[in-house]
Tab-separated table of C-alpha atoms and ligand atoms in Angstrom:
chain	number	residue	atom	x	y	z
F	90	MET	CA	-0.238	-0.250	-0.086
F	91	ASN	CA	1.432	3.499	-1.132
F	92	ARG	CA	0.308	5.314	2.201
F	93	ALA	CA	1.345	8.457	0.536
F	94	ASN	CA	-1.617	8.574	-1.518
F	95	LYS	CA	-3.963	7.891	1.539
F	96	ASN	CA	-5.705	11.389	2.338
F	97	VAL	CA	-6.947	10.846	5.754
F	98	LEU	CA	-9.915	13.397	7.477
F	99	VAL	CA	-9.043	13.455	11.065
F	100	VAL	CA	-12.179	14.858	12.767
F	101	GLY	CA	-11.128	16.339	15.923
F	102	GLY	CA	-7.454	16.030	15.152
F	103	ALA	CA	-6.490	19.400	17.107
F	104	GLY	CA	-7.443	17.494	20.316
F	105	TYR	CA	-5.381	15.663	22.728
F	106	ILE	CA	-5.207	12.282	21.014
F	107	GLY	CA	-5.986	13.606	17.814
F	108	SER	CA	-3.034	15.676	17.457
F	109	HIS	CA	-0.669	12.654	18.821
F	110	THR	CA	-1.917	10.705	15.930
F	111	THR	CA	-1.975	13.324	13.499
F	112	LEU	CA	1.705	13.484	13.839
F	113	ALA	CA	2.018	9.307	14.046
F	114	LEU	CA	0.213	9.448	10.628
F	115	ARG	CA	2.433	11.676	9.105
F	116	GLU	CA	5.445	9.870	10.509
F	117	ALA	CA	3.786	6.850	9.176
F	118	GLY	CA	3.634	8.237	5.663
F	119	PHE	CA	-0.364	8.983	5.412
F	120	ASN	CA	-1.277	12.501	4.419
F	121	PRO	CA	-3.661	13.658	7.038
F	122	VAL	CA	-6.234	16.628	7.031
F	123	VAL	CA	-7.247	18.004	10.190
F	124	TYR	CA	-11.175	18.800	10.447
F	125	ASP	CA	-11.920	20.548	13.855
F	126	ASN	CA	-14.060	23.603	15.314
F	127	PHE	CA	-11.279	24.598	17.634
F	128	SER	CA	-13.771	24.855	20.696
F	129	THR	CA	-11.563	22.644	22.890
F	130	GLY	CA	-8.633	21.697	20.274
F	131	HIS	CA	-5.509	23.944	19.390
F	132	ARG	CA	-4.493	25.026	16.078
F	133	ASP	CA	-0.612	25.308	17.458
F	134	ALA	CA	-1.210	21.281	18.116
F	135	CYS	CA	-1.228	20.607	14.506
F	136	PHE	CA	2.114	21.659	12.951
F	137	GLY	CA	1.677	22.424	9.402
F	138	THR	CA	-1.043	19.806	8.811
F	139	THR	CA	-3.849	21.200	6.643
F	140	LEU	CA	-6.654	22.375	8.652
F	141	VAL	CA	-10.203	22.759	8.068
F	142	GLU	CA	-12.502	24.790	10.567
F	143	GLY	CA	-15.892	23.288	10.949
F	144	GLU	CA	-18.532	21.695	12.741
F	145	LEU	CA	-18.880	18.056	13.080
F	146	SER	CA	-22.903	18.725	12.827
F	147	ASP	CA	-22.010	20.705	9.509
F	148	ARG	CA	-22.785	18.009	6.928
F	149	ASP	CA	-22.462	20.071	3.870
F	150	ARG	CA	-19.323	21.139	5.042
F	151	LEU	CA	-18.060	17.833	5.579
F	152	VAL	CA	-19.251	16.518	2.240
F	153	SER	CA	-17.291	19.379	0.458
F	154	THR	CA	-14.227	18.564	2.726
F	155	LEU	CA	-14.147	14.951	1.964
F	156	ARG	CA	-14.587	15.771	-1.986
F	157	ASP	CA	-12.163	18.657	-2.187
F	158	HIS	CA	-9.159	16.639	-0.411
F	159	ASP	CA	-10.117	13.498	-1.905
F	160	ILE	CA	-10.390	11.650	1.181
F	161	ASP	CA	-9.815	7.863	1.387
F	162	GLY	CA	-10.339	7.380	5.304
F	163	VAL	CA	-11.702	9.055	8.314
F	164	ILE	CA	-10.665	9.029	11.840
F	165	HIS	CA	-13.253	10.417	14.140
F	166	PHE	CA	-12.178	11.662	17.487
F	167	ALA	CA	-14.669	14.842	17.856
F	168	ALA	CA	-16.662	14.280	21.223
F	169	LEU	CA	-17.328	15.424	24.743
F	170	ILE	CA	-15.098	12.979	26.959
F	171	GLU	CA	-15.507	13.858	30.714
F	172	ALA	CA	-17.318	10.711	32.138
F	173	GLY	CA	-18.147	12.737	35.391
F	174	GLN	CA	-19.403	15.930	33.635
F	175	SER	CA	-21.825	13.587	31.794
F	176	VAL	CA	-23.647	12.706	34.566
F	177	VAL	CA	-24.553	16.373	35.826
F	178	GLY	CA	-25.027	17.578	31.987
F	179	PRO	CA	-25.838	14.783	29.833
F	180	LEU	CA	-27.579	16.578	27.115
F	181	PRO	CA	-24.459	18.433	25.251
F	182	PHE	CA	-22.873	14.677	25.309
F	183	PHE	CA	-25.747	13.367	23.448
F	184	ARG	CA	-26.001	16.148	20.968
F	185	ASN	CA	-22.223	16.431	20.053
F	186	ASN	CA	-21.161	12.855	20.481
F	187	VAL	CA	-24.510	11.003	19.023
F	188	ALA	CA	-26.444	13.433	16.909
F	189	SER	CA	-23.624	15.338	15.234
F	190	THR	CA	-22.021	12.127	14.449
F	191	LEU	CA	-24.820	11.308	12.034
F	192	SER	CA	-23.692	14.249	9.754
F	193	LEU	CA	-20.344	12.638	9.202
F	194	LEU	CA	-22.110	8.954	8.643
F	195	GLU	CA	-24.179	10.843	5.843
F	196	ALA	CA	-21.462	12.729	4.482
F	197	MET	CA	-19.345	9.620	4.058
F	198	GLN	CA	-22.382	7.557	2.675
F	199	GLU	CA	-22.998	10.793	0.338
F	200	THR	CA	-19.351	10.884	-0.949
F	201	GLY	CA	-19.091	6.821	-0.751
F	202	ILE	CA	-16.070	7.016	1.714
F	203	ARG	CA	-16.297	3.476	3.443
F	204	ARG	CA	-13.320	3.557	5.842
F	205	LEU	CA	-13.533	4.706	9.351
F	206	VAL	CA	-11.718	4.596	12.736
F	207	PHE	CA	-13.887	5.612	15.635
F	208	SER	CA	-12.860	6.859	19.078
F	209	SER	CA	-14.543	4.633	21.515
F	210	THR	CA	-14.096	3.914	25.106
F	211	ALA	CA	-13.484	1.462	27.802
F	212	ALA	CA	-16.563	3.255	29.298
F	213	VAL	CA	-18.988	1.412	27.162
F	214	TYR	CA	-18.229	-1.573	29.336
F	215	GLY	CA	-19.948	-0.400	32.668
F	216	ASN	CA	-19.024	-1.764	36.101
F	217	LEU	CA	-18.320	-5.440	35.894
F	218	PRO	CA	-18.356	-7.248	39.268
F	219	ASP	CA	-15.011	-9.379	39.408
F	220	GLY	CA	-12.568	-6.663	38.010
F	221	LYS	CA	-10.924	-9.018	35.354
F	222	PRO	CA	-9.449	-7.463	32.348
F	223	LEU	CA	-12.390	-6.833	29.919
F	224	ASN	CA	-12.499	-8.408	26.448
F	225	GLU	CA	-14.268	-6.963	23.871
F	226	GLY	CA	-16.900	-9.902	23.377
F	227	LEU	CA	-18.460	-8.442	26.788
F	228	PRO	CA	-21.787	-6.626	26.427
F	229	ARG	CA	-21.942	-2.782	26.402
F	230	ASN	CA	-23.408	-1.668	29.484
F	231	PRO	CA	-22.346	1.870	30.277
F	232	VAL	CA	-22.800	3.437	33.742
F	233	ASN	CA	-22.815	7.309	32.415
F	234	PRO	CA	-24.030	9.218	29.781
F	235	TYR	CA	-20.722	9.627	28.303
F	236	GLY	CA	-20.450	5.654	27.941
F	237	HIS	CA	-23.855	5.604	26.632
F	238	THR	CA	-23.058	8.064	23.699
F	239	LYS	CA	-20.110	5.863	22.478
F	240	SER	CA	-21.794	2.906	22.786
F	241	MET	CA	-24.985	4.228	20.716
F	242	VAL	CA	-22.469	5.457	17.956
F	243	GLU	CA	-21.075	1.726	17.905
F	244	THR	CA	-24.609	0.769	17.127
F	245	MET	CA	-25.151	3.336	14.610
F	246	LEU	CA	-21.969	2.023	12.842
F	247	GLU	CA	-23.224	-1.463	13.258
F	248	ALA	CA	-26.279	-0.493	11.275
F	249	THR	CA	-24.603	1.447	8.820
F	250	ALA	CA	-22.133	-1.271	8.050
F	251	SER	CA	-24.555	-4.070	7.297
F	252	ALA	CA	-26.976	-1.623	5.427
F	253	HIS	CA	-24.291	0.491	3.501
F	254	GLY	CA	-21.096	-1.230	3.404
F	255	LEU	CA	-19.208	0.852	6.036
F	256	GLN	CA	-15.884	-0.578	7.001
F	257	ALA	CA	-14.964	0.722	10.655
F	258	ILE	CA	-12.764	0.017	13.696
F	259	ALA	CA	-13.901	1.174	17.069
F	260	LEU	CA	-10.814	1.749	19.345
F	261	ARG	CA	-11.984	1.505	22.783
F	262	TYR	CA	-9.513	3.362	24.806
F	263	PHE	CA	-8.662	2.884	28.451
F	264	ASN	CA	-7.295	5.990	30.211
F	265	ALA	CA	-5.186	8.188	27.671
F	266	SER	CA	-2.456	9.900	29.585
F	267	GLY	CA	1.090	10.987	29.116
F	268	ALA	CA	2.432	13.384	26.105
F	269	ASP	CA	4.823	13.503	23.448
F	270	PRO	CA	8.115	12.865	24.846
F	271	GLN	CA	9.436	15.958	22.539
F	272	CYS	CA	6.974	17.792	24.231
F	273	ARG	CA	5.266	19.006	20.889
F	274	THR	CA	1.914	18.387	21.958
F	275	GLY	CA	0.370	16.942	25.270
F	276	GLU	CA	-2.941	17.189	27.147
F	277	ARG	CA	-4.491	20.735	27.569
F	278	HIS	CA	-8.193	20.467	28.604
F	279	THR	CA	-9.949	23.429	29.903
F	280	PRO	CA	-11.259	22.724	32.761
F	281	GLU	CA	-9.020	19.757	32.990
F	282	THR	CA	-10.899	16.899	34.998
F	283	HIS	CA	-8.590	13.874	34.506
F	284	LEU	CA	-6.373	12.739	37.124
F	285	ILE	CA	-2.611	12.697	36.135
F	286	PRO	CA	-2.639	16.407	34.845
F	287	LEU	CA	-4.473	17.604	37.920
F	288	ILE	CA	-2.069	15.894	40.263
F	289	ILE	CA	0.797	17.295	38.248
F	290	GLU	CA	-1.030	21.003	38.924
F	291	ALA	CA	-0.811	20.233	42.585
F	292	ALA	CA	3.010	19.286	42.338
F	293	LEU	CA	3.497	22.421	40.348
F	294	GLY	CA	1.510	24.459	43.011
F	295	THR	CA	-1.279	25.636	40.574
F	296	ARG	CA	-3.863	23.464	42.348
F	297	ALA	CA	-4.238	23.415	46.195
F	298	ALA	CA	-4.605	20.019	46.621
F	299	ILE	CA	-5.501	16.745	44.622
F	300	LYS	CA	-8.861	15.102	45.582
F	301	ILE	CA	-9.128	11.416	45.613
F	302	PHE	CA	-12.598	10.614	44.759
F	303	GLY	CA	-13.741	7.393	46.557
F	304	THR	CA	-11.381	5.658	49.203
F	305	ASP	CA	-14.135	2.584	49.961
F	306	TYR	CA	-14.328	0.912	46.565
F	307	GLN	CA	-13.370	-2.916	46.543
F	308	THR	CA	-9.911	-2.557	45.605
F	309	PRO	CA	-6.743	-3.336	47.456
F	310	ASP	CA	-6.451	0.276	48.669
F	311	GLY	CA	-9.975	1.598	48.204
F	312	THR	CA	-9.220	3.910	45.177
F	313	CYS	CA	-10.455	3.240	41.608
F	314	ILE	CA	-8.040	1.302	39.421
F	315	ARG	CA	-7.599	2.235	35.663
F	316	ASP	CA	-5.568	1.129	32.850
F	317	TYR	CA	-3.482	3.989	31.829
F	318	ILE	CA	-2.212	4.222	28.212
F	319	HIS	CA	0.403	6.456	26.869
F	320	VAL	CA	-1.016	8.721	24.368
F	321	ASN	CA	1.579	7.693	21.495
F	322	ASP	CA	0.525	4.239	21.893
F	323	LEU	CA	-2.946	5.368	21.233
F	324	ALA	CA	-1.722	7.146	18.108
F	325	THR	CA	-0.060	4.101	16.901
F	326	GLY	CA	-3.066	2.210	17.850
F	327	HIS	CA	-4.999	4.369	14.903
F	328	VAL	CA	-2.254	3.907	12.552
F	329	ALA	CA	-2.455	0.174	12.678
F	330	ALA	CA	-6.111	0.320	12.569
F	331	LEU	CA	-6.051	2.475	9.453
F	332	ASN	CA	-3.551	0.171	7.760
F	333	ASN	CA	-5.740	-2.554	8.423
F	334	LEU	CA	-8.618	-1.248	6.867
F	335	PHE	CA	-6.745	-0.456	4.073
F	336	GLU	CA	-5.227	-3.745	3.720
F	337	THR	CA	-8.063	-6.040	4.634
F	338	ASP	CA	-10.968	-4.170	3.023
F	339	LEU	CA	-13.384	-6.155	5.478
F	340	PRO	CA	-16.754	-4.915	5.876
F	341	GLY	CA	-18.788	-4.542	8.870
F	342	ILE	CA	-17.261	-2.806	12.364
F	343	ARG	CA	-14.585	-4.597	14.709
F	344	ALA	CA	-14.345	-3.420	18.145
F	345	TYR	CA	-10.693	-3.186	19.732
F	346	ASN	CA	-9.693	-2.328	23.273
F	347	LEU	CA	-6.355	-0.313	23.557
F	348	GLY	CA	-4.774	-0.802	27.040
F	349	THR	CA	-2.114	-2.561	28.684
F	350	GLY	CA	-3.535	-5.122	30.728
F	351	THR	CA	-2.191	-3.434	34.024
F	352	GLY	CA	-4.130	-1.250	36.337
F	353	HIS	CA	-3.168	1.315	38.590
F	354	SER	CA	-4.980	2.481	41.607
F	355	VAL	CA	-5.344	6.597	42.178
F	356	ARG	CA	-3.324	6.405	45.014
F	357	GLU	CA	-0.495	4.548	43.032
F	358	VAL	CA	-0.701	7.237	40.442
F	359	ILE	CA	-0.187	9.937	43.215
F	360	ASP	CA	2.475	8.333	44.440
F	361	MET	CA	4.274	8.110	40.977
F	362	VAL	CA	3.914	11.804	40.580
F	363	ARG	CA	5.567	12.376	43.879
F	364	ARG	CA	8.479	10.017	42.661
F	365	ILE	CA	8.924	11.759	39.489
F	366	SER	CA	8.457	15.396	40.384
F	367	GLY	CA	10.238	15.004	43.519
F	368	ARG	CA	7.624	17.552	45.096
F	369	ASP	CA	5.304	16.828	47.776
F	370	PHE	CA	1.571	18.326	47.748
F	371	ALA	CA	-1.943	17.880	49.910
F	372	VAL	CA	-4.027	14.988	49.347
F	373	LEU	CA	-7.729	15.245	50.371
F	374	GLU	CA	-9.954	12.217	50.501
F	375	GLU	CA	-13.456	12.918	49.187
F	376	GLY	CA	-16.761	10.825	48.420
F	377	ARG	CA	-16.939	8.967	45.260
F	378	ARG	CA	-17.547	10.686	41.905
F	379	ALA	CA	-20.905	9.755	40.344
F	380	GLY	CA	-20.664	7.260	37.245
F	381	ASP	CA	-17.199	5.763	38.164
F	382	PRO	CA	-16.644	2.146	37.667
F	383	ALA	CA	-14.470	0.541	40.559
F	384	ILE	CA	-12.081	-1.489	37.969
F	385	LEU	CA	-11.408	-0.845	34.372
F	386	VAL	CA	-8.460	-2.615	32.830
F	387	ALA	CA	-8.095	-4.034	29.579
F	388	ASP	CA	-7.672	-7.330	27.768
F	389	ALA	CA	-5.983	-6.087	24.768
F	390	SER	CA	-4.989	-8.979	22.978
F	391	GLY	CA	-7.405	-8.726	20.148
F	392	ALA	CA	-5.723	-5.485	18.965
F	393	ASN	CA	-2.344	-7.488	19.170
F	394	ARG	CA	-3.795	-10.517	17.400
F	395	ASP	CA	-5.539	-8.632	14.196
F	396	LEU	CA	-3.810	-5.328	14.300
F	397	GLY	CA	-0.281	-6.134	15.296
F	398	TRP	CA	-0.487	-3.659	18.217
F	399	LYS	CA	0.761	-3.604	21.401
F	400	ALA	CA	1.260	-0.686	23.916
F	401	LYS	CA	5.250	0.182	24.123
F	402	HIS	CA	5.309	3.370	25.881
F	403	SER	CA	2.812	2.928	28.671
F	404	GLY	CA	4.813	2.039	31.883
F	405	ILE	CA	3.008	4.532	34.786
F	406	ASP	CA	6.652	5.675	35.229
F	407	GLN	CA	6.986	6.733	31.472
F	408	ILE	CA	3.471	8.335	31.157
F	409	VAL	CA	4.022	10.383	34.477
F	410	ARG	CA	7.524	11.372	33.321
F	411	ASP	CA	6.379	12.717	29.748
F	412	ALA	CA	3.157	14.240	31.333
F	413	TRP	CA	5.337	16.023	33.928
F	414	ASN	CA	7.906	17.249	31.247
F	415	TYR	CA	4.976	18.542	29.053
F	416	ALA	CA	3.574	20.364	31.713
F	417	LEU	CA	6.891	21.844	32.658
F	418	SER	CA	7.733	23.010	29.018
F	419	ALA	CA	4.048	24.594	28.874
F	420	GLN	CA	5.322	26.600	31.902
F	421	GLY	CA	8.602	27.314	30.197
F	422	GLU	CA	10.787	26.017	32.617
F	423	SER	CA	13.702	24.434	31.343
F	424	PHE	CA	14.220	21.519	33.767
F	425	ARG	CA	13.504	18.024	32.518
F	426	SER	CA	12.664	15.313	34.962
F	427	THR	CA	14.690	11.816	34.101
F	428	GLY	CA	12.833	10.121	36.977
F	429	SER	CA	14.705	7.886	39.454
X	299	LIG	N1	-10.011	10.981	40.005
X	299	LIG	C1	-9.764	11.327	41.102
X	299	LIG	N2	-9.592	12.744	41.362
X	299	LIG	C2	-9.629	13.766	40.520
X	299	LIG	C3	-9.850	13.236	39.045
X	299	LIG	C4	-9.844	11.721	38.953
X	299	LIG	O1	-9.761	10.712	42.342
X	299	LIG	O2	-9.426	14.921	40.716
X	299	LIG	C5	-10.174	9.498	40.052
X	299	LIG	C6	-11.459	9.217	39.285
X	299	LIG	O3	-12.434	8.887	40.358
X	299	LIG	C7	-11.158	7.897	38.626
X	299	LIG	C8	-9.864	7.884	38.204
X	299	LIG	O4	-9.102	8.943	38.869
X	299	LIG	O5	-11.468	6.840	39.501
X	299	LIG	C9	-9.753	8.556	36.772
X	299	LIG	O6	-10.475	9.478	36.385
X	299	LIG	P1	-10.387	10.460	35.056
X	299	LIG	O7	-11.479	11.513	35.346
X	299	LIG	O8	-8.789	10.700	34.938
X	299	LIG	O9	-10.578	9.400	33.861
X	299	LIG	P2	-12.025	8.488	33.708
X	299	LIG	O10	-11.474	7.002	34.409
X	299	LIG	O11	-13.217	8.899	34.612
X	299	LIG	O12	-12.252	8.671	32.402
X	299	LIG	C10	-11.172	8.227	31.461
X	299	LIG	C11	-11.840	9.191	30.190
X	299	LIG	C12	-12.770	8.481	29.658
X	299	LIG	C13	-12.820	7.021	29.386
X	299	LIG	C14	-12.263	6.296	30.368
X	299	LIG	C15	-12.037	5.034	30.000
X	299	LIG	O13	-12.126	10.533	30.598
X	299	LIG	O14	-13.123	9.222	28.322
X	299	LIG	O15	-11.204	6.906	31.113
X	299	LIG	O16	-11.339	4.231	31.276
X	299	LIG	F1	-13.752	6.529	28.947
């Protein structure tokens, strides 16, 4: 396959995972075009990649973009992502993540583009009692509106695949974290709700303390366990999925977990930030946050088997080190932690 001839529309490509993936696509020889409304994404994270400013809901703009750039395949990242926020304010999640995705699917159908990689999530599984690694054969049973929106889109893709020959891969991410080791791009959400950047803010002194949401879970130290996956591993997962779609030409939708198979508790992550940063900070124990499953850990053997993908940069020490160095570089500090 000659990747230089493959034009890929990266919807939401100016965001956290999108910007790392766009860099990885370029490095793999694809020709990405970023489509973003820049509501949460950043132009300066795109490094000279062709940008198209547009809304996910704007079907006509999507149709003209797909035609004008002679697009061969699409990666769809654009979504609201905070699971906790989706519990207190669900409607924007259904509007953005579900309703607006219809415009993209209609635009793809109208232009005859069949290959799609979709950003799904571990949140589609919900709260499974035994805490074992989750495999893709499990039923989808989300416990928060965010997870429902991603599950609903997977259902839309299944129906579109059987009716119209869509060829889709849904990548179910576990906890995206870390940053580009060269600090070209990283995690910049406003407001920030994710654990690792919040702990780093506490270590930097820009946040008074880190709050632990729940210390009475059925886990060894009472705090939630998550499978943290380096954003660069997610990026190579998208490249592998796209390669697979172009090489196999398989109809239908397949779902793959992107994770490491190893979980870390909130307390373990806090300890790792202390170790990497060499700084101490206050920790407050709070009640549970609504919509949080106790344990989410991936069985990622499917992506390894079918896509030849494996996480390579996702040790929790490397994740925290890259996130820490990115936060320092964003502050303009020259110091780089090498960890210990
Ligand atoms: N947490 C705290 N304090 C904080 C923030 C988070 O204790 O200040 C805890 C949460 O309760 C949770 C864990 O840290 O137990 C991780 O929380 P995040 O908000 O960082 O991430 P989530 O697990 O809620 O969700 C993330 C993505 C979702 C994705 C999910 C998959 O935001 O899009 O990972 O596991 F679906």
